[in-house]
Amino acid sequence: METRKVAFYTLGCKLNFSETSAIGRQFEERGFSKVAFEDAADIYVINTCSVTDHADRKCRKVVKEALKHNPEAFVTIVGCYAQLKPQEIAEIPGVHAVLGAAEKFQLVDILAGFEKPATGQPGHVHASPIAAATEFHAAHSYGDRTRTFLKVQDGCDYSCSFCTIPLARGKSRSGSVRSVVERVQKLAETGVKEIVLTGVNLGDFGLQGPDRQRLEDFYDLVQALDEVEGIERFRISSCEPNLLTDDIIRFVARSKRFMPHFHIPLQSGSNKILGLMRRRYRRELYQERVALIKEVMPHACIGVDVIVGFPGETEADFLETYQFLNDLDVSYLHVFPYSERENTLAPTLPGRVQDRHRHERTTQLRGLSEKKKRYFYEQHVGAETAVLFEDDVTNGQMEGFTPNYIRVVAKYDPLLVGEMKRLRLTAVNPQNLMEAEEVGVEVFQH
């Protein structure tokens, strides 16, 4: 019997990529062959996101493309959007099955024979209420031996007024420090050099078991991972400012393996808007976190998430955010125009911001981000540092990252893929990428 082929497509965050990889390994363990999306797979699994705009349109487009490659393929939808709108997705032409948050890691068992619904009928729906998603499922990305995204936490207990993630992923839950360390040790044996820790609310790591007892915390995890041999670098993908403690910051500053790179969601520089968003901090705390990072790690890279056009945000509120970020010693911004989400509080708030104002404010902050990134890069011209090169090649060029997340561009050399190279940073090019030259040391030893 010919081996059945399965292909995957992932929308959204690093966490989704890690989970897609975990599901992919389950298929391979059952004898399926994992192929590229365009390779006429027998089964397509599309992992969706509810955070980015136009989830429905994107889902429909990917389904349509999958069926172009193989009109007879079985198409399955999983992910956050699948949990939030399973019945709607099941009605999309070409969708044969929809699995919710509690079911997606049992996909191969639940669908077993991959039998399509009768002609003209909607796709099969296997989606329990989100309260049923209580188990923590470990996951990590694979395929790039240089870097992997490692899921260590899932779900969220927060109730930010704009966010559907708790509805899509359930309550906060984690594995144990010991289980994460064991996974990292196995990854080290495969040659992975850098691990990015991911989660929905990463700093809330430690709630374990059916009763979700807080047996450990994120600081415990960071300390334990720093002792694991064989991994050159760890990065913390994103951590709420109220959970990024002074202890964690100071530990990273003296760490053997954790990189001086933080991504800290802000969302607004206006305390009024932070209150409407139901965030668990105010701008003063955020300012303190940035100041401490820069005190103990002057060369640290700090990324910021910002939402503009939130209900009630006046022009004065936006300018307050702009000025706050302009004055803050951060390195780059991820800017999102506010987008209404069903079953959240925010759309019911007064003061809707017109779409054109959302767009204008997004453009302004993205311009500020480019200036800040260039300034940050320019401060490091002339420095000698270690660059870990990845295997993405575009137009004969490859890229790598310094410990503090400066993106370095170099002419493609197959011997550089996955290697740590000691380089001198020489100039920032028009694309805001760092150029570099060798300094005589072939491979940097950490």
Short mmCIF file of C-alpha atoms in Angstrom, two decimals:
data_model
loop_
_atom_site.label_atom_id
_atom_site.label_comp_id
_atom_site.label_asym_id
_atom_site.label_seq_id
_atom_site.Cartn_x
_atom_site.Cartn_y
_atom_site.Cartn_z
CA MET A 1 0.00 0.00 0.00
CA GLU A 2 1.37 3.40 -0.99
CA THR A 3 2.39 5.68 1.87
CA ARG A 4 -0.07 8.50 2.36
CA LYS A 5 1.31 12.02 2.17
CA VAL A 6 0.46 14.83 4.60
CA ALA A 7 1.21 18.55 4.28
CA PHE A 8 0.82 21.42 6.74
CA TYR A 9 0.22 25.15 6.64
CA THR A 10 0.56 27.36 9.71
CA LEU A 11 -0.97 30.77 10.29
CA GLY A 12 0.01 32.92 13.25
CA CYS A 13 2.57 32.73 16.01
CA LYS A 14 5.69 30.77 16.91
CA LEU A 15 3.57 28.69 19.27
CA ASN A 16 1.43 27.54 16.35
CA PHE A 17 4.57 26.56 14.41
CA SER A 18 5.79 24.45 17.33
CA GLU A 19 2.42 22.70 17.57
CA THR A 20 2.23 22.06 13.83
CA SER A 21 5.62 20.37 14.08
CA ALA A 22 4.44 18.22 16.99
CA ILE A 23 1.35 17.10 15.04
CA GLY A 24 3.57 16.44 12.03
CA ARG A 25 5.74 14.09 14.06
CA GLN A 26 2.63 12.17 15.13
CA PHE A 27 1.77 11.59 11.48
CA GLU A 28 5.31 10.45 10.67
CA GLU A 29 5.30 8.04 13.62
CA ARG A 30 2.15 6.46 12.10
CA GLY A 31 3.87 5.93 8.77
CA PHE A 32 2.70 9.02 6.87
CA SER A 33 5.12 10.89 4.64
CA LYS A 34 5.39 14.64 5.34
CA VAL A 35 5.67 16.64 2.11
CA ALA A 36 5.71 20.27 0.98
CA PHE A 37 2.36 22.02 0.67
CA GLU A 38 2.53 22.08 -3.13
CA ASP A 39 3.35 18.37 -3.43
CA ALA A 40 -0.21 17.07 -3.92
CA ALA A 41 -0.65 15.67 -0.40
CA ASP A 42 -3.42 13.22 0.47
CA ILE A 43 -4.12 15.08 3.71
CA TYR A 44 -3.75 18.80 4.44
CA VAL A 45 -3.69 20.15 7.99
CA ILE A 46 -4.15 23.92 8.32
CA ASN A 47 -3.30 25.42 11.73
CA THR A 48 -5.20 28.69 12.12
CA CYS A 49 -4.87 31.85 14.18
CA SER A 50 -7.50 34.17 15.64
CA VAL A 51 -5.21 37.08 16.49
CA THR A 52 -4.36 38.27 12.99
CA ASP A 53 -6.99 39.99 10.85
CA HIS A 54 -9.25 38.22 8.36
CA ALA A 55 -8.90 34.73 9.83
CA ASP A 56 -11.87 33.51 7.78
CA ARG A 57 -10.54 34.85 4.49
CA LYS A 58 -7.06 33.44 5.10
CA CYS A 59 -8.45 30.04 6.04
CA ARG A 60 -10.62 29.90 2.89
CA LYS A 61 -7.68 30.89 0.69
CA VAL A 62 -5.37 28.20 2.06
CA VAL A 63 -8.11 25.56 1.70
CA LYS A 64 -8.63 26.60 -1.91
CA GLU A 65 -4.90 26.40 -2.63
CA ALA A 66 -4.64 22.96 -1.03
CA LEU A 67 -7.40 21.61 -3.25
CA LYS A 68 -5.69 23.08 -6.31
CA HIS A 69 -2.72 20.84 -5.58
CA ASN A 70 -4.93 17.81 -4.99
CA PRO A 71 -8.72 18.11 -5.50
CA GLU A 72 -9.18 14.73 -3.80
CA ALA A 73 -7.25 15.67 -0.63
CA PHE A 74 -8.72 15.48 2.88
CA VAL A 75 -8.57 18.95 4.50
CA THR A 76 -8.48 19.40 8.29
CA ILE A 77 -8.56 22.71 10.18
CA VAL A 78 -7.11 23.10 13.70
CA GLY A 79 -5.89 25.99 15.85
CA CYS A 80 -7.37 29.00 17.61
CA TYR A 81 -9.82 29.95 14.88
CA ALA A 82 -11.02 26.33 14.74
CA GLN A 83 -11.84 26.44 18.46
CA LEU A 84 -13.66 29.78 18.23
CA LYS A 85 -15.69 29.16 15.04
CA PRO A 86 -15.84 25.39 14.36
CA GLN A 87 -19.29 25.30 12.78
CA GLU A 88 -18.57 28.24 10.48
CA ILE A 89 -15.31 26.68 9.32
CA ALA A 90 -17.03 23.33 8.72
CA GLU A 91 -19.25 25.11 6.17
CA ILE A 92 -16.27 26.29 4.09
CA PRO A 93 -16.27 24.37 0.79
CA GLY A 94 -13.53 21.76 0.81
CA VAL A 95 -13.17 21.50 4.60
CA HIS A 96 -13.66 17.89 5.73
CA ALA A 97 -12.90 18.13 9.47
CA VAL A 98 -12.46 20.74 12.20
CA LEU A 99 -10.72 19.95 15.50
CA GLY A 100 -10.75 22.10 18.62
CA ALA A 101 -8.08 22.83 21.21
CA ALA A 102 -8.73 19.68 23.26
CA GLU A 103 -8.75 17.45 20.17
CA LYS A 104 -5.98 18.66 17.83
CA PHE A 105 -3.23 16.54 19.41
CA GLN A 106 -5.39 13.43 18.90
CA LEU A 107 -6.00 14.28 15.25
CA VAL A 108 -4.59 11.05 13.80
CA ASP A 109 -6.65 8.90 16.19
CA ILE A 110 -9.88 10.88 15.93
CA LEU A 111 -9.89 10.98 12.13
CA ALA A 112 -8.30 7.49 11.74
CA GLY A 113 -9.69 6.55 8.31
CA PHE A 114 -9.93 10.17 7.12
CA GLU A 115 -13.39 9.58 5.70
CA LYS A 116 -14.96 12.59 4.03
CA PRO A 117 -18.50 13.74 4.88
CA ALA A 118 -21.22 13.02 2.37
CA THR A 119 -21.33 15.28 -0.67
CA GLY A 120 -22.94 18.61 0.17
CA GLN A 121 -22.58 18.08 3.92
CA PRO A 122 -20.40 20.29 6.18
CA GLY A 123 -17.13 19.00 7.55
CA HIS A 124 -17.00 16.81 10.65
CA VAL A 125 -16.61 18.89 13.83
CA HIS A 126 -14.69 17.59 16.84
CA ALA A 127 -14.53 20.58 19.17
CA SER A 128 -15.27 20.41 22.90
CA PRO A 129 -15.95 23.52 25.01
CA ILE A 130 -12.67 25.26 25.84
CA ALA A 131 -13.01 24.19 29.49
CA ALA A 132 -12.09 20.67 28.29
CA ALA A 133 -8.63 21.86 27.18
CA THR A 134 -6.89 21.16 30.48
CA GLU A 135 -3.91 19.03 29.47
CA PHE A 136 -0.53 20.51 28.58
CA HIS A 137 0.82 19.12 25.30
CA ALA A 138 4.53 19.56 24.75
CA ALA A 139 5.62 20.77 21.31
CA HIS A 140 8.60 22.10 19.43
CA SER A 141 9.35 23.12 15.86
CA TYR A 142 11.77 21.11 13.80
CA GLY A 143 13.31 21.02 10.36
CA ASP A 144 15.83 23.79 11.01
CA ARG A 145 18.66 22.28 13.04
CA THR A 146 19.96 25.74 13.96
CA ARG A 147 16.98 27.03 15.91
CA THR A 148 13.81 25.58 17.39
CA PHE A 149 10.71 27.05 19.04
CA LEU A 150 9.98 25.16 22.24
CA LYS A 151 6.50 25.38 23.77
CA VAL A 152 6.71 25.35 27.57
CA GLN A 153 3.37 26.94 28.50
CA ASP A 154 -0.15 27.17 27.06
CA GLY A 155 -3.36 29.09 27.78
CA CYS A 156 -3.94 32.30 29.71
CA ASP A 157 -5.76 33.31 32.90
CA TYR A 158 -5.76 37.00 32.03
CA SER A 159 -8.83 38.82 30.71
CA CYS A 160 -7.53 41.59 28.48
CA SER A 161 -10.53 43.28 26.91
CA PHE A 162 -9.33 42.87 23.30
CA CYS A 163 -8.16 39.24 23.37
CA THR A 164 -9.81 35.93 22.46
CA ILE A 165 -6.84 33.73 23.34
CA PRO A 166 -8.30 32.46 26.67
CA LEU A 167 -11.42 31.44 24.69
CA ALA A 168 -9.30 29.71 22.05
CA ARG A 169 -6.65 28.04 24.22
CA GLY A 170 -8.10 27.75 27.71
CA LYS A 171 -6.51 28.36 31.10
CA SER A 172 -2.80 28.69 31.81
CA ARG A 173 -0.99 25.36 32.18
CA SER A 174 2.54 24.01 31.86
CA GLY A 175 4.73 20.97 32.11
CA SER A 176 7.34 20.68 34.86
CA VAL A 177 10.84 22.15 34.86
CA ARG A 178 12.19 18.59 34.81
CA SER A 179 10.15 17.63 31.72
CA VAL A 180 11.31 20.75 29.85
CA VAL A 181 14.94 20.09 30.75
CA GLU A 182 14.63 16.51 29.46
CA ARG A 183 13.19 17.75 26.17
CA VAL A 184 15.99 20.29 25.82
CA GLN A 185 18.61 17.62 26.46
CA LYS A 186 17.12 15.53 23.63
CA LEU A 187 17.08 18.56 21.33
CA ALA A 188 20.74 19.19 22.13
CA GLU A 189 21.53 15.70 20.86
CA THR A 190 20.01 16.59 17.46
CA GLY A 191 22.39 19.50 16.93
CA VAL A 192 20.02 22.38 17.71
CA LYS A 193 22.07 25.40 18.73
CA GLU A 194 19.38 27.89 19.74
CA ILE A 195 16.05 27.39 21.52
CA VAL A 196 13.34 30.03 21.69
CA LEU A 197 11.01 29.50 24.67
CA THR A 198 7.39 30.08 23.66
CA GLY A 199 3.98 30.12 25.30
CA VAL A 200 0.72 32.03 25.35
CA ASN A 201 1.65 33.75 28.62
CA LEU A 202 5.20 32.51 29.01
CA GLY A 203 5.97 34.28 32.28
CA ASP A 204 3.06 32.43 33.92
CA PHE A 205 4.90 29.11 33.56
CA GLY A 206 4.42 26.70 36.48
CA LEU A 207 0.72 25.84 36.81
CA GLN A 208 0.67 22.04 36.63
CA GLY A 209 -1.62 19.04 36.92
CA PRO A 210 -5.41 18.79 36.88
CA ASP A 211 -5.65 21.23 39.80
CA ARG A 212 -3.23 23.69 38.16
CA GLN A 213 -1.12 24.08 41.28
CA ARG A 214 1.77 26.54 41.05
CA LEU A 215 4.59 24.16 41.82
CA GLU A 216 7.33 26.12 40.02
CA ASP A 217 7.74 29.44 38.22
CA PHE A 218 9.43 30.85 35.16
CA TYR A 219 12.51 31.90 37.11
CA ASP A 220 12.99 28.26 38.19
CA LEU A 221 12.83 27.20 34.54
CA VAL A 222 15.33 29.82 33.36
CA GLN A 223 17.84 28.82 36.04
CA ALA A 224 17.51 25.10 35.24
CA LEU A 225 17.87 25.55 31.48
CA ASP A 226 21.00 27.64 31.91
CA GLU A 227 22.74 24.49 33.20
CA VAL A 228 21.85 22.27 30.22
CA GLU A 229 24.94 21.38 28.23
CA GLY A 230 24.87 21.33 24.44
CA ILE A 231 22.62 24.34 23.74
CA GLU A 232 24.48 27.49 22.77
CA ARG A 233 21.62 29.96 23.12
CA PHE A 234 18.22 30.41 24.73
CA ARG A 235 15.84 33.27 23.96
CA ILE A 236 12.70 34.32 25.82
CA SER A 237 10.12 34.92 23.09
CA SER A 238 7.71 37.26 24.90
CA CYS A 239 7.00 37.99 28.54
CA GLU A 240 4.44 40.26 30.18
CA PRO A 241 6.13 43.18 31.99
CA ASN A 242 4.46 42.29 35.30
CA LEU A 243 5.91 38.75 35.06
CA LEU A 244 9.38 39.71 33.85
CA THR A 245 10.80 40.05 37.35
CA ASP A 246 13.99 41.77 38.47
CA ASP A 247 15.37 38.33 39.38
CA ILE A 248 14.87 37.06 35.82
CA ILE A 249 16.43 40.17 34.28
CA ARG A 250 19.47 40.06 36.57
CA PHE A 251 19.90 36.33 35.97
CA VAL A 252 19.89 36.76 32.18
CA ALA A 253 22.55 39.46 32.60
CA ARG A 254 24.96 36.93 34.16
CA SER A 255 23.68 33.87 32.29
CA LYS A 256 25.87 31.47 30.36
CA ARG A 257 23.24 30.77 27.69
CA PHE A 258 20.32 33.22 27.83
CA MET A 259 20.67 35.97 25.24
CA PRO A 260 20.35 39.71 26.05
CA HIS A 261 17.13 39.96 24.08
CA PHE A 262 13.65 40.61 25.47
CA HIS A 263 10.27 41.02 23.80
CA ILE A 264 7.92 42.77 26.20
CA PRO A 265 4.30 43.58 25.24
CA LEU A 266 3.33 47.16 26.05
CA GLN A 267 0.16 47.64 23.92
CA SER A 268 -0.22 51.32 24.89
CA GLY A 269 1.84 54.09 26.45
CA SER A 270 -1.31 55.68 27.88
CA ASN A 271 -2.37 54.55 31.35
CA LYS A 272 -5.94 55.41 30.44
CA ILE A 273 -5.89 52.98 27.51
CA LEU A 274 -4.01 50.32 29.51
CA GLY A 275 -6.87 50.46 32.01
CA LEU A 276 -9.48 50.06 29.27
CA MET A 277 -7.46 47.14 27.91
CA ARG A 278 -7.48 45.53 31.37
CA ARG A 279 -3.71 45.16 31.31
CA ARG A 280 -2.08 44.21 34.63
CA TYR A 281 0.51 47.02 34.77
CA ARG A 282 0.91 50.69 33.99
CA ARG A 283 3.51 52.50 31.90
CA GLU A 284 5.63 53.31 34.95
CA LEU A 285 6.28 49.60 35.59
CA TYR A 286 7.16 49.09 31.93
CA GLN A 287 9.60 51.99 32.12
CA GLU A 288 11.22 50.44 35.20
CA ARG A 289 11.68 47.10 33.42
CA VAL A 290 13.38 48.74 30.43
CA ALA A 291 15.60 50.84 32.69
CA LEU A 292 16.78 47.80 34.67
CA ILE A 293 17.51 45.79 31.50
CA LYS A 294 19.60 48.62 30.10
CA GLU A 295 21.36 49.13 33.44
CA VAL A 296 22.57 45.53 33.68
CA MET A 297 22.76 44.80 29.91
CA PRO A 298 23.44 48.08 28.04
CA HIS A 299 23.59 46.26 24.69
CA ALA A 300 20.35 44.30 25.18
CA CYS A 301 17.75 44.30 22.44
CA ILE A 302 14.19 45.10 23.55
CA GLY A 303 11.18 44.56 21.29
CA VAL A 304 7.74 46.00 22.02
CA ASP A 305 4.19 45.02 21.01
CA VAL A 306 1.83 47.99 20.52
CA ILE A 307 -1.86 48.21 19.57
CA VAL A 308 -3.15 51.47 18.07
CA GLY A 309 -6.70 52.63 17.50
CA PHE A 310 -8.15 50.92 20.57
CA PRO A 311 -11.67 52.15 21.46
CA GLY A 312 -11.40 55.41 23.39
CA GLU A 313 -7.89 56.22 22.09
CA THR A 314 -7.94 59.91 21.22
CA GLU A 315 -5.28 61.66 19.19
CA ALA A 316 -3.82 62.90 22.48
CA ASP A 317 -3.69 59.34 23.84
CA PHE A 318 -1.89 58.17 20.72
CA LEU A 319 0.61 61.02 20.90
CA GLU A 320 1.24 60.08 24.53
CA THR A 321 2.07 56.54 23.38
CA TYR A 322 4.25 57.84 20.55
CA GLN A 323 6.23 60.11 22.85
CA PHE A 324 6.58 57.41 25.49
CA LEU A 325 8.04 55.01 22.94
CA ASN A 326 10.18 57.69 21.35
CA ASP A 327 11.80 58.41 24.72
CA LEU A 328 12.11 54.75 25.71
CA ASP A 329 15.41 52.93 25.07
CA VAL A 330 13.89 50.09 23.04
CA SER A 331 15.09 48.54 19.79
CA TYR A 332 12.07 47.80 17.61
CA LEU A 333 8.26 47.76 17.66
CA HIS A 334 5.64 45.27 16.48
CA VAL A 335 2.66 47.50 15.71
CA PHE A 336 -0.89 46.23 15.25
CA PRO A 337 -3.99 48.25 14.38
CA TYR A 338 -6.78 47.32 16.78
CA SER A 339 -9.17 44.75 15.30
CA GLU A 340 -12.56 43.90 16.77
CA ARG A 341 -12.99 40.38 18.12
CA GLU A 342 -16.33 38.75 18.92
CA ASN A 343 -16.99 37.81 22.54
CA THR A 344 -14.56 40.40 23.90
CA LEU A 345 -15.36 43.53 25.90
CA ALA A 346 -13.49 46.03 23.74
CA PRO A 347 -16.00 46.36 20.85
CA THR A 348 -18.66 47.43 23.37
CA LEU A 349 -16.55 50.35 24.63
CA PRO A 350 -17.38 53.88 23.43
CA GLY A 351 -15.06 55.92 21.22
CA ARG A 352 -14.55 53.69 18.18
CA VAL A 353 -11.52 54.88 16.21
CA GLN A 354 -12.06 55.23 12.48
CA ASP A 355 -10.17 52.78 10.29
CA ARG A 356 -8.22 55.53 8.53
CA HIS A 357 -6.95 56.83 11.89
CA ARG A 358 -5.93 53.30 12.89
CA HIS A 359 -3.99 53.02 9.63
CA GLU A 360 -2.34 56.44 10.03
CA ARG A 361 -1.24 55.68 13.60
CA THR A 362 0.08 52.27 12.59
CA THR A 363 2.14 53.89 9.83
CA GLN A 364 3.59 56.48 12.22
CA LEU A 365 4.67 53.92 14.80
CA ARG A 366 6.12 51.58 12.18
CA GLY A 367 8.19 54.51 10.95
CA LEU A 368 9.38 55.11 14.50
CA SER A 369 10.27 51.42 14.77
CA GLU A 370 12.52 51.60 11.69
CA LYS A 371 14.32 54.63 13.14
CA LYS A 372 14.80 52.94 16.50
CA LYS A 373 16.03 49.72 14.92
CA ARG A 374 18.53 51.57 12.75
CA TYR A 375 19.77 53.60 15.72
CA PHE A 376 20.18 50.42 17.79
CA TYR A 377 22.10 48.71 14.98
CA GLU A 378 24.33 51.73 14.41
CA GLN A 379 25.40 51.72 18.07
CA HIS A 380 27.04 48.34 17.40
CA VAL A 381 28.97 49.13 14.22
CA GLY A 382 32.60 48.21 14.86
CA ALA A 383 31.78 45.63 17.53
CA GLU A 384 33.05 42.05 17.33
CA THR A 385 30.42 39.46 18.14
CA ALA A 386 29.17 35.94 17.47
CA VAL A 387 26.68 35.42 14.65
CA LEU A 388 24.64 32.22 14.37
CA PHE A 389 23.70 31.71 10.72
CA GLU A 390 20.41 30.14 9.65
CA ASP A 391 19.54 28.14 6.54
CA ASP A 392 17.23 30.65 4.84
CA VAL A 393 18.77 31.78 1.56
CA THR A 394 17.34 34.64 -0.53
CA ASN A 395 18.91 36.03 -3.69
CA GLY A 396 22.24 34.44 -2.88
CA GLN A 397 22.34 35.85 0.65
CA MET A 398 21.89 34.30 4.06
CA GLU A 399 21.18 35.79 7.46
CA GLY A 400 22.20 35.22 11.03
CA PHE A 401 21.69 36.80 14.43
CA THR A 402 23.98 38.22 17.07
CA PRO A 403 23.26 37.42 20.74
CA ASN A 404 21.32 40.70 21.01
CA TYR A 405 19.25 39.92 17.91
CA ILE A 406 20.92 42.10 15.31
CA ARG A 407 20.17 40.58 11.92
CA VAL A 408 23.38 40.13 9.94
CA VAL A 409 23.43 39.53 6.19
CA ALA A 410 26.20 37.65 4.36
CA LYS A 411 26.89 36.07 0.98
CA TYR A 412 25.56 32.50 0.98
CA ASP A 413 28.11 29.90 2.01
CA PRO A 414 26.88 26.36 2.72
CA LEU A 415 29.62 25.97 5.33
CA LEU A 416 28.11 28.81 7.37
CA VAL A 417 24.65 27.21 7.79
CA GLY A 418 24.09 26.43 11.46
CA GLU A 419 27.53 27.73 12.40
CA MET A 420 28.59 30.31 14.96
CA LYS A 421 30.98 32.80 13.38
CA ARG A 422 33.03 35.55 15.00
CA LEU A 423 32.49 38.72 12.95
CA ARG A 424 33.07 42.45 13.10
CA LEU A 425 29.91 44.48 12.41
CA THR A 426 30.75 47.03 9.72
CA ALA A 427 27.70 48.94 8.44
CA VAL A 428 23.91 49.10 8.37
CA ASN A 429 22.65 48.76 4.80
CA PRO A 430 19.59 50.52 3.29
CA GLN A 431 17.41 47.51 4.18
CA ASN A 432 18.24 47.97 7.88
CA LEU A 433 20.38 44.82 7.92
CA MET A 434 23.85 44.68 9.43
CA GLU A 435 26.84 43.91 7.24
CA ALA A 436 29.94 42.27 8.72
CA GLU A 437 33.41 40.97 8.02
CA GLU A 438 35.53 38.14 9.39
CA VAL A 439 38.01 38.82 12.15
CA GLY A 440 40.13 35.72 11.74
CA VAL A 441 38.39 33.33 14.12
CA GLU A 442 36.72 30.57 12.12
CA VAL A 443 34.06 29.35 14.51
CA PHE A 444 33.14 31.07 17.72
CA GLN A 445 33.25 28.78 20.75
CA HIS A 446 30.66 29.81 23.31
#
